[in-house]
Structures are given as C-alpha cells and as structure tokens.
PDB file of C-alpha atoms in Angstrom:
ATOM      1  CA  MET G   4      40.850 -23.415 -37.858  1.00  0.00           C
ATOM      2  CA  VAL G   5      40.674 -23.421 -34.174  1.00  0.00           C
ATOM      3  CA  THR G   6      41.724 -26.487 -32.286  1.00  0.00           C
ATOM      4  CA  GLU G   7      40.080 -27.334 -28.998  1.00  0.00           C
ATOM      5  CA  LEU G   8      42.410 -28.044 -26.038  1.00  0.00           C
ATOM      6  CA  PRO G   9      41.881 -31.289 -24.443  1.00  0.00           C
ATOM      7  CA  GLN G  10      39.819 -31.201 -21.233  1.00  0.00           C
ATOM      8  CA  ARG G  11      41.072 -32.408 -17.943  1.00  0.00           C
ATOM      9  CA  PRO G  12      39.227 -35.471 -16.601  1.00  0.00           C
ATOM     10  CA  ARG G  13      36.504 -34.511 -14.110  1.00  0.00           C
ATOM     11  CA  ARG G  14      36.962 -35.797 -10.508  1.00  0.00           C
ATOM     12  CA  THR G  15      33.700 -36.789  -8.963  1.00  0.00           C
ATOM     13  CA  ASP G  16      34.594 -38.357  -5.702  1.00  0.00           C
ATOM     14  CA  ASP G  17      33.536 -36.466  -2.662  1.00  0.00           C
ATOM     15  CA  ALA G  18      37.089 -36.047  -1.204  1.00  0.00           C
ATOM     16  CA  THR G  19      38.473 -34.592  -4.326  1.00  0.00           C
ATOM     17  CA  GLN G  20      35.609 -32.173  -4.645  1.00  0.00           C
ATOM     18  CA  ALA G  21      36.131 -31.046  -1.134  1.00  0.00           C
ATOM     19  CA  ASP G  22      39.784 -30.374  -1.916  1.00  0.00           C
ATOM     20  CA  THR G  23      38.857 -28.027  -4.697  1.00  0.00           C
ATOM     21  CA  LEU G  24      36.649 -25.930  -2.464  1.00  0.00           C
ATOM     22  CA  PRO G  25      38.021 -22.836  -0.708  1.00  0.00           C
ATOM     23  CA  ARG G  26      38.792 -23.514   2.945  1.00  0.00           C
ATOM     24  CA  ALA G  27      36.199 -20.939   4.094  1.00  0.00           C
ATOM     25  CA  GLU G  28      33.504 -22.910   2.216  1.00  0.00           C
ATOM     26  CA  GLN G  29      34.546 -26.147   3.729  1.00  0.00           C
ATOM     27  CA  THR G  30      34.539 -24.953   7.368  1.00  0.00           C
ATOM     28  CA  ALA G  31      31.654 -22.381   7.254  1.00  0.00           C
ATOM     29  CA  PRO G  32      28.549 -23.544   9.113  1.00  0.00           C
ATOM     30  CA  PRO G  33      25.245 -23.788   7.227  1.00  0.00           C
ATOM     31  CA  ALA G  34      23.520 -20.373   6.947  1.00  0.00           C
ATOM     32  CA  ALA G  35      20.653 -19.944   9.366  1.00  0.00           C
ATOM     33  CA  PRO G  36      17.255 -19.391   7.682  1.00  0.00           C
ATOM     34  CA  GLN G  37      16.395 -15.779   7.500  1.00  0.00           C
ATOM     35  CA  SER G  38      13.216 -14.739   9.388  1.00  0.00           C
ATOM     36  CA  LYS G  39      10.410 -13.582   7.280  1.00  0.00           C
ATOM     37  CA  GLU G  40       9.947  -9.878   7.717  1.00  0.00           C
ATOM     38  CA  ARG G  41       6.460  -8.409   7.484  1.00  0.00           C
ATOM     39  CA  ASN G  42       5.903  -5.839   4.861  1.00  0.00           C
ATOM     40  CA  PRO G  43       3.969  -2.830   6.302  1.00  0.00           C
ATOM     41  CA  ARG G  44       2.604  -1.783   2.912  1.00  0.00           C
ATOM     42  CA  ALA G  45       1.413  -5.402   2.137  1.00  0.00           C
ATOM     43  CA  MET G  46      -0.190  -5.579   5.637  1.00  0.00           C
ATOM     44  CA  LEU G  47      -1.988  -2.176   4.998  1.00  0.00           C
ATOM     45  CA  ILE G  48      -3.280  -3.359   1.575  1.00  0.00           C
ATOM     46  CA  LYS G  49      -4.536  -6.656   3.073  1.00  0.00           C
ATOM     47  CA  VAL G  50      -6.405  -4.863   5.912  1.00  0.00           C
ATOM     48  CA  THR G  51      -7.859  -2.344   3.503  1.00  0.00           C
ATOM     49  CA  ALA G  52      -9.109  -5.079   1.175  1.00  0.00           C
ATOM     50  CA  LEU G  53     -10.579  -7.381   3.880  1.00  0.00           C
ATOM     51  CA  ASP G  54     -11.887  -4.809   6.379  1.00  0.00           C
ATOM     52  CA  ILE G  55     -12.932  -1.840   4.139  1.00  0.00           C
ATOM     53  CA  ALA G  56     -13.359  -2.857   0.419  1.00  0.00           C
ATOM     54  CA  LEU G  57     -14.928  -6.283   1.009  1.00  0.00           C
ATOM     55  CA  PRO G  58     -17.662  -5.174   3.498  1.00  0.00           C
ATOM     56  CA  LEU G  59     -18.412  -2.121   1.284  1.00  0.00           C
ATOM     57  CA  LEU G  60     -18.898  -4.330  -1.850  1.00  0.00           C
ATOM     58  CA  LEU G  61     -21.149  -6.765   0.205  1.00  0.00           C
ATOM     59  CA  TYR G  62     -23.179  -3.958   1.521  1.00  0.00           C
ATOM     60  CA  TYR G  63     -24.025  -2.440  -1.886  1.00  0.00           C
ATOM     61  CA  GLY G  64     -24.458  -5.836  -3.465  1.00  0.00           C
ATOM     62  CA  LEU G  65     -27.053  -6.748  -0.835  1.00  0.00           C
ATOM     63  CA  ARG G  66     -28.804  -3.454  -1.399  1.00  0.00           C
ATOM     64  CA  MET G  67     -28.974  -4.041  -5.093  1.00  0.00           C
ATOM     65  CA  LEU G  68     -30.658  -7.405  -4.329  1.00  0.00           C
ATOM     66  CA  GLY G  69     -33.328  -5.502  -2.446  1.00  0.00           C
ATOM     67  CA  MET G  70     -32.246  -6.119   1.196  1.00  0.00           C
ATOM     68  CA  ASN G  71     -33.161  -3.371   3.599  1.00  0.00           C
ATOM     69  CA  GLN G  72     -30.449  -0.982   4.928  1.00  0.00           C
ATOM     70  CA  TRP G  73     -30.211  -2.190   8.514  1.00  0.00           C
ATOM     71  CA  LEU G  74     -29.807  -5.950   7.638  1.00  0.00           C
ATOM     72  CA  ALA G  75     -27.293  -5.202   4.854  1.00  0.00           C
ATOM     73  CA  LEU G  76     -25.291  -3.115   7.233  1.00  0.00           C
ATOM     74  CA  VAL G  77     -25.345  -5.761   9.985  1.00  0.00           C
ATOM     75  CA  ILE G  78     -24.286  -8.647   7.584  1.00  0.00           C
ATOM     76  CA  SER G  79     -21.503  -6.621   5.866  1.00  0.00           C
ATOM     77  CA  GLY G  80     -20.235  -5.328   9.195  1.00  0.00           C
ATOM     78  CA  ALA G  81     -19.800  -8.993  10.482  1.00  0.00           C
ATOM     79  CA  LEU G  82     -17.102  -9.647   7.986  1.00  0.00           C
ATOM     80  CA  PRO G  83     -14.337  -8.174  10.138  1.00  0.00           C
ATOM     81  CA  LEU G  84     -15.647 -10.099  13.111  1.00  0.00           C
ATOM     82  CA  ALA G  85     -15.474 -13.328  11.081  1.00  0.00           C
ATOM     83  CA  ARG G  86     -11.851 -12.522  10.005  1.00  0.00           C
ATOM     84  CA  LEU G  87     -10.837 -11.952  13.512  1.00  0.00           C
ATOM     85  CA  VAL G  88     -12.406 -15.120  14.840  1.00  0.00           C
ATOM     86  CA  TYR G  89     -10.688 -17.074  12.007  1.00  0.00           C
ATOM     87  CA  GLN G  90      -7.368 -15.483  12.884  1.00  0.00           C
ATOM     88  CA  VAL G  91      -7.760 -16.507  16.584  1.00  0.00           C
ATOM     89  CA  VAL G  92      -8.682 -20.118  15.595  1.00  0.00           C
ATOM     90  CA  ARG G  93      -5.764 -20.411  13.143  1.00  0.00           C
ATOM     91  CA  GLU G  94      -3.081 -18.925  15.442  1.00  0.00           C
ATOM     92  CA  ARG G  95      -4.674 -20.619  18.593  1.00  0.00           C
ATOM     93  CA  ARG G  96      -3.853 -17.465  20.645  1.00  0.00           C
ATOM     94  CA  VAL G  97      -5.514 -14.184  21.317  1.00  0.00           C
ATOM     95  CA  GLU G  98      -3.249 -11.132  21.393  1.00  0.00           C
ATOM     96  CA  ARG G  99      -4.237  -7.914  23.077  1.00  0.00           C
ATOM     97  CA  PRO G 100      -5.016  -5.901  19.930  1.00  0.00           C
ATOM     98  CA  THR G 101      -7.200  -8.760  18.573  1.00  0.00           C
ATOM     99  CA  LEU G 102      -9.091  -9.095  21.790  1.00  0.00           C
ATOM    100  CA  PHE G 103      -9.606  -5.274  21.793  1.00  0.00           C
ATOM    101  CA  SER G 104     -11.031  -5.405  18.317  1.00  0.00           C
ATOM    102  CA  LEU G 105     -13.242  -8.355  18.961  1.00  0.00           C
ATOM    103  CA  SER G 106     -14.736  -6.823  22.096  1.00  0.00           C
ATOM    104  CA  ILE G 107     -15.611  -3.579  20.287  1.00  0.00           C
ATOM    105  CA  ILE G 108     -17.058  -5.271  17.184  1.00  0.00           C
ATOM    106  CA  VAL G 109     -19.115  -7.775  19.270  1.00  0.00           C
ATOM    107  CA  THR G 110     -20.484  -5.125  21.536  1.00  0.00           C
ATOM    108  CA  SER G 111     -21.459  -2.684  18.826  1.00  0.00           C
ATOM    109  CA  THR G 112     -23.016  -5.565  16.756  1.00  0.00           C
ATOM    110  CA  LEU G 113     -25.194  -6.568  19.744  1.00  0.00           C
ATOM    111  CA  VAL G 114     -26.382  -2.914  20.223  1.00  0.00           C
ATOM    112  CA  SER G 115     -27.183  -2.757  16.535  1.00  0.00           C
ATOM    113  CA  LEU G 116     -29.229  -5.991  16.680  1.00  0.00           C
ATOM    114  CA  LEU G 117     -31.210  -4.717  19.664  1.00  0.00           C
ATOM    115  CA  THR G 118     -32.217  -1.340  18.122  1.00  0.00           C
ATOM    116  CA  GLY G 119     -32.880  -2.010  14.374  1.00  0.00           C
ATOM    117  CA  ASP G 120     -31.768   1.472  13.565  1.00  0.00           C
ATOM    118  CA  PRO G 121     -29.535   1.646  10.477  1.00  0.00           C
ATOM    119  CA  ARG G 122     -28.123   5.112  11.548  1.00  0.00           C
ATOM    120  CA  LEU G 123     -26.995   3.491  14.839  1.00  0.00           C
ATOM    121  CA  VAL G 124     -25.282   0.704  12.908  1.00  0.00           C
ATOM    122  CA  LEU G 125     -23.461   3.441  10.837  1.00  0.00           C
ATOM    123  CA  ALA G 126     -22.527   5.240  14.000  1.00  0.00           C
ATOM    124  CA  ARG G 127     -21.104   2.114  15.650  1.00  0.00           C
ATOM    125  CA  GLU G 128     -17.960   2.481  13.274  1.00  0.00           C
ATOM    126  CA  SER G 129     -17.192   5.638  15.286  1.00  0.00           C
ATOM    127  CA  TYR G 130     -17.033   3.535  18.565  1.00  0.00           C
ATOM    128  CA  PHE G 131     -14.115   1.555  17.150  1.00  0.00           C
ATOM    129  CA  THR G 132     -12.124   4.452  15.749  1.00  0.00           C
ATOM    130  CA  ALA G 133     -12.740   6.627  18.784  1.00  0.00           C
ATOM    131  CA  LEU G 134     -11.500   3.857  21.230  1.00  0.00           C
ATOM    132  CA  VAL G 135      -8.499   3.190  18.915  1.00  0.00           C
ATOM    133  CA  GLY G 136      -7.619   6.857  18.939  1.00  0.00           C
ATOM    134  CA  LEU G 137      -7.966   7.034  22.712  1.00  0.00           C
ATOM    135  CA  TRP G 138      -5.889   3.929  23.243  1.00  0.00           C
ATOM    136  CA  MET G 139      -3.076   5.413  21.028  1.00  0.00           C
ATOM    137  CA  LEU G 140      -3.118   8.527  23.037  1.00  0.00           C
ATOM    138  CA  SER G 141      -3.003   6.619  26.322  1.00  0.00           C
ATOM    139  CA  THR G 142       0.261   4.997  25.210  1.00  0.00           C
ATOM    140  CA  LEU G 143       1.830   8.462  25.480  1.00  0.00           C
ATOM    141  CA  LEU G 144       1.816   7.869  29.266  1.00  0.00           C
ATOM    142  CA  ALA G 145       3.250   4.405  28.882  1.00  0.00           C
ATOM    143  CA  ARG G 146       6.895   3.443  28.747  1.00  0.00           C
ATOM    144  CA  ARG G 147       6.744   3.068  24.906  1.00  0.00           C
ATOM    145  CA  PRO G 148       4.287   5.006  22.675  1.00  0.00           C
ATOM    146  CA  PHE G 149       2.265   3.198  20.148  1.00  0.00           C
ATOM    147  CA  LEU G 150       4.136   4.159  17.069  1.00  0.00           C
ATOM    148  CA  TYR G 151       7.443   3.063  18.417  1.00  0.00           C
ATOM    149  CA  ALA G 152       6.114  -0.233  19.886  1.00  0.00           C
ATOM    150  CA  ALA G 153       4.198  -1.115  16.702  1.00  0.00           C
ATOM    151  CA  THR G 154       6.719  -0.156  14.200  1.00  0.00           C
ATOM    152  CA  ILE G 155       9.847  -1.698  15.701  1.00  0.00           C
ATOM    153  CA  GLN G 156       8.303  -5.131  15.481  1.00  0.00           C
ATOM    154  CA  ILE G 157       8.250  -5.085  11.622  1.00  0.00           C
ATOM    155  CA  LEU G 158      11.618  -3.362  11.098  1.00  0.00           C
ATOM    156  CA  PRO G 159      14.732  -5.176   9.800  1.00  0.00           C
ATOM    157  CA  GLU G 160      16.869  -6.118  12.655  1.00  0.00           C
ATOM    158  CA  ALA G 161      19.630  -3.642  11.894  1.00  0.00           C
ATOM    159  CA  THR G 162      17.121  -0.734  11.762  1.00  0.00           C
ATOM    160  CA  ALA G 163      15.345  -1.965  14.919  1.00  0.00           C
ATOM    161  CA  ARG G 164      18.738  -1.961  16.766  1.00  0.00           C
ATOM    162  CA  SER G 165      19.417   1.665  15.817  1.00  0.00           C
ATOM    163  CA  TRP G 166      15.877   2.624  16.895  1.00  0.00           C
ATOM    164  CA  ARG G 167      16.488   1.060  20.289  1.00  0.00           C
ATOM    165  CA  GLU G 168      19.844   2.996  20.549  1.00  0.00           C
ATOM    166  CA  ASP G 169      18.135   6.216  19.650  1.00  0.00           C
ATOM    167  CA  TRP G 170      15.245   5.564  22.018  1.00  0.00           C
ATOM    168  CA  GLU G 171      17.716   5.132  24.881  1.00  0.00           C
ATOM    169  CA  ASN G 172      20.094   7.987  23.965  1.00  0.00           C
ATOM    170  CA  SER G 173      18.171  10.580  21.965  1.00  0.00           C
ATOM    171  CA  PRO G 174      15.479  12.851  23.763  1.00  0.00           C
ATOM    172  CA  GLU G 175      14.576  14.220  20.282  1.00  0.00           C
ATOM    173  CA  PHE G 176      13.842  10.725  18.916  1.00  0.00           C
ATOM    174  CA  ARG G 177      11.634   9.894  21.971  1.00  0.00           C
ATOM    175  CA  ARG G 178       9.829  13.240  21.516  1.00  0.00           C
ATOM    176  CA  ALA G 179       9.233  12.466  17.794  1.00  0.00           C
ATOM    177  CA  MET G 180       7.829   9.070  18.489  1.00  0.00           C
ATOM    178  CA  ARG G 181       5.310  10.611  21.018  1.00  0.00           C
ATOM    179  CA  LEU G 182       4.460  13.400  18.605  1.00  0.00           C
ATOM    180  CA  MET G 183       3.706  11.015  15.727  1.00  0.00           C
ATOM    181  CA  THR G 184       1.702   8.710  18.089  1.00  0.00           C
ATOM    182  CA  ALA G 185      -0.312  11.787  19.121  1.00  0.00           C
ATOM    183  CA  ALA G 186      -0.988  12.610  15.429  1.00  0.00           C
ATOM    184  CA  TRP G 187      -2.233   9.028  14.775  1.00  0.00           C
ATOM    185  CA  GLY G 188      -4.522   9.123  17.893  1.00  0.00           C
ATOM    186  CA  ALA G 189      -5.919  12.574  17.016  1.00  0.00           C
ATOM    187  CA  ALA G 190      -6.554  11.365  13.390  1.00  0.00           C
ATOM    188  CA  PHE G 191      -8.675   8.468  14.601  1.00  0.00           C
ATOM    189  CA  LEU G 192     -10.703  10.671  16.956  1.00  0.00           C
ATOM    190  CA  ILE G 193     -11.343  13.141  14.083  1.00  0.00           C
ATOM    191  CA  ASP G 194     -12.530  10.192  12.037  1.00  0.00           C
ATOM    192  CA  ALA G 195     -14.893   9.164  14.850  1.00  0.00           C
ATOM    193  CA  VAL G 196     -16.541  12.564  15.156  1.00  0.00           C
ATOM    194  CA  ALA G 197     -16.972  12.768  11.367  1.00  0.00           C
ATOM    195  CA  ARG G 198     -18.624   9.291  11.211  1.00  0.00           C
ATOM    196  CA  VAL G 199     -21.215  10.314  13.725  1.00  0.00           C
ATOM    197  CA  VAL G 200     -21.989  13.517  11.911  1.00  0.00           C
ATOM    198  CA  MET G 201     -22.291  11.605   8.578  1.00  0.00           C
ATOM    199  CA  ALA G 202     -24.425   8.901  10.062  1.00  0.00           C
ATOM    200  CA  TYR G 203     -27.065  11.173  11.297  1.00  0.00           C
ATOM    201  CA  THR G 204     -27.044  13.935   8.672  1.00  0.00           C
ATOM    202  CA  LEU G 205     -26.514  12.161   5.285  1.00  0.00           C
ATOM    203  CA  PRO G 206     -28.544   9.576   3.357  1.00  0.00           C
ATOM    204  CA  VAL G 207     -27.977   6.146   4.746  1.00  0.00           C
ATOM    205  CA  ASP G 208     -26.812   4.563   1.612  1.00  0.00           C
ATOM    206  CA  SER G 209     -24.125   7.220   0.910  1.00  0.00           C
ATOM    207  CA  VAL G 210     -22.542   6.873   4.382  1.00  0.00           C
ATOM    208  CA  PRO G 211     -20.648   3.562   3.936  1.00  0.00           C
ATOM    209  CA  LEU G 212     -18.830   4.735   0.798  1.00  0.00           C
ATOM    210  CA  LEU G 213     -18.139   8.177   2.304  1.00  0.00           C
ATOM    211  CA  GLY G 214     -16.959   6.600   5.588  1.00  0.00           C
ATOM    212  CA  ALA G 215     -14.478   4.283   3.732  1.00  0.00           C
ATOM    213  CA  GLY G 216     -13.198   7.178   1.768  1.00  0.00           C
ATOM    214  CA  LEU G 217     -12.779   9.223   4.954  1.00  0.00           C
ATOM    215  CA  LEU G 218     -10.831   6.445   6.636  1.00  0.00           C
ATOM    216  CA  VAL G 219      -8.590   5.775   3.629  1.00  0.00           C
ATOM    217  CA  GLY G 220      -7.937   9.526   3.271  1.00  0.00           C
ATOM    218  CA  MET G 221      -7.170   9.943   6.883  1.00  0.00           C
ATOM    219  CA  LEU G 222      -4.667   7.016   6.882  1.00  0.00           C
ATOM    220  CA  ILE G 223      -2.904   8.396   3.735  1.00  0.00           C
ATOM    221  CA  ALA G 224      -2.594  11.822   5.291  1.00  0.00           C
ATOM    222  CA  VAL G 225      -1.202  10.538   8.704  1.00  0.00           C
ATOM    223  CA  VAL G 226       1.201   8.075   7.005  1.00  0.00           C
ATOM    224  CA  GLN G 227       2.555  10.802   4.795  1.00  0.00           C
ATOM    225  CA  PHE G 228       2.870  13.194   7.718  1.00  0.00           C
ATOM    226  CA  SER G 229       4.814  10.402   9.610  1.00  0.00           C
ATOM    227  CA  LYS G 230       7.065   9.735   6.582  1.00  0.00           C
ATOM    228  CA  ALA G 231       7.973  13.449   6.095  1.00  0.00           C
ATOM    229  CA  TYR G 232       8.587  13.937   9.845  1.00  0.00           C
ATOM    230  CA  ALA G 233      10.590  10.718  10.115  1.00  0.00           C
ATOM    231  CA  LYS G 234      12.835  11.816   7.154  1.00  0.00           C
ATOM    232  CA  ARG G 235      13.584  15.139   8.759  1.00  0.00           C
ATOM    233  CA  LEU G 236      14.375  13.387  12.043  1.00  0.00           C
ATOM    234  CA  ALA G 237      16.582  10.784  10.451  1.00  0.00           C
ATOM    235  CA  ALA G 238      18.588  13.508   8.627  1.00  0.00           C
ATOM    236  CA  ARG G 239      19.110  15.297  11.964  1.00  0.00           C
ATOM    237  CA  LEU G 240      20.189  12.087  13.733  1.00  0.00           C
ATOM    238  CA  GLY G 241      22.233  10.895  10.762  1.00  0.00           C
ATOM    239  CA  ARG G 242      20.140   7.728  10.333  1.00  0.00           C
ATOM    240  CA  PRO G 243      18.444   6.216   7.312  1.00  0.00           C
ATOM    241  CA  SER G 244      14.762   6.743   7.294  1.00  0.00           C
ATOM    242  CA  SER G 245      12.794   3.645   7.775  1.00  0.00           C
ATOM    243  CA  LEU G 246       9.150   4.898   7.960  1.00  0.00           C
TER     244      LEU G 246
END
C-alpha cells in the first residue's frame, strides 16, 4: 500500500508567486512580437492560382457556355487587373512593381478592345513577360540586381544580414546575383517570343493552356537553376543556402 505524502499549501498571492520565479524571468522585458515573414513558396502558389489557374478556368468555362474567343479572352484576362486594383485599394498605396503591372495590363487590354482580334489578345501576354524580362536585365546596370533586391526582402533577418555582408565583401557573391538575375530576365524574354509564335501559329483555344504550361515550366526551370547555383555558391562561401 502506497501512502501519499501530504502536499504543501499552495501560495496564491502575487508577491509570493513572484518570489518563486527565477530572477531572470522577473526582470526580463516582455518579448517583442516577431515580424511575420513572407513565405516565397506560398506567394508563388497564390500568384499561380490567382493569375494563371483562375483566368484559365474562366476562359474555358466561358467557351463551354458558347462565348466567342475574343470576348472570353478579354474577360478572363481582366482578372489579374481586378486583383491588382483590389490590392491598391486595400493597401492604399501603389508600389512600383504594381504600377508597372497595372500600366501593362491596362494598355494591352485597351489595344485588345480596339482590334477585336483574338490572336492579338493572346499575343498581349508576351508584352508583359517581355517587359518584365527587359526590366530584370536593366537592373544589372543598377546598384542592386533584381534577384538580390527582391529576395532579401523576404529572407529571415539573420540570413538577410549575411547576404548584406557577402554583397559588400564578396565579388563572387555579387557576380552570382547578377548571373541569376540575367537567367531570370532571359527566361522571361524566351517566354515572350514563344507566346507570340504560339498566338499566331496554333489554334486559338489551345494557346491559353499551352501558354500557362509554358510559364509554369519556365518558372520551375529557372527556380531550380537558381537553387542549384545558390547551393554551390553557399558551399564555397561557407554559408547556409537560403534560395
């Protein structure tokens, strides 16, 4: 038979509870709330769903309902524009990338409305990807190339700090950032050329699906290239890979 030991009376007053806490817990300031870090993979999935998958489903849904190709393309192509407008209204500010995207989409949509040519509507996607590619390549002449400037904003603070140190002290790191930026820019230019060729040589109804597949395939290829290159670079610099 096991006999329970009598329990000590519980002390509930605030002063007594404070005496039982370690000194570090009594004097430590409250922890600051951690900033919410953006997840690059989640952001990519969100953009893919809203700007690629949803317009694609809307286009083929409208075609199944008997709508003509030109109008179905114009309506489905307006979804990214609506999302950008909603983003501007919600955040009450217009950042440079958003303004860039808005100007391209609005201009290409107006051109499509004036012509009534479904193939021109299909080709308008190439305007956006071509200008994105050219803009990425233009950042090679800027103080910070696109890949460095865009990625460092979503890295954890410790990793971002090491990136800043490497940028200041390592010519190899700066060269790698410019090389990967050039790869991204070239990929978007190749996508633009391929879209024009498809728009004017393939059946209209097949181009939206093939164009979406081309964009997703191109993004996967360039992301995998960037990851592989970043891992080799990190190994040479003795840093953990963060891409």
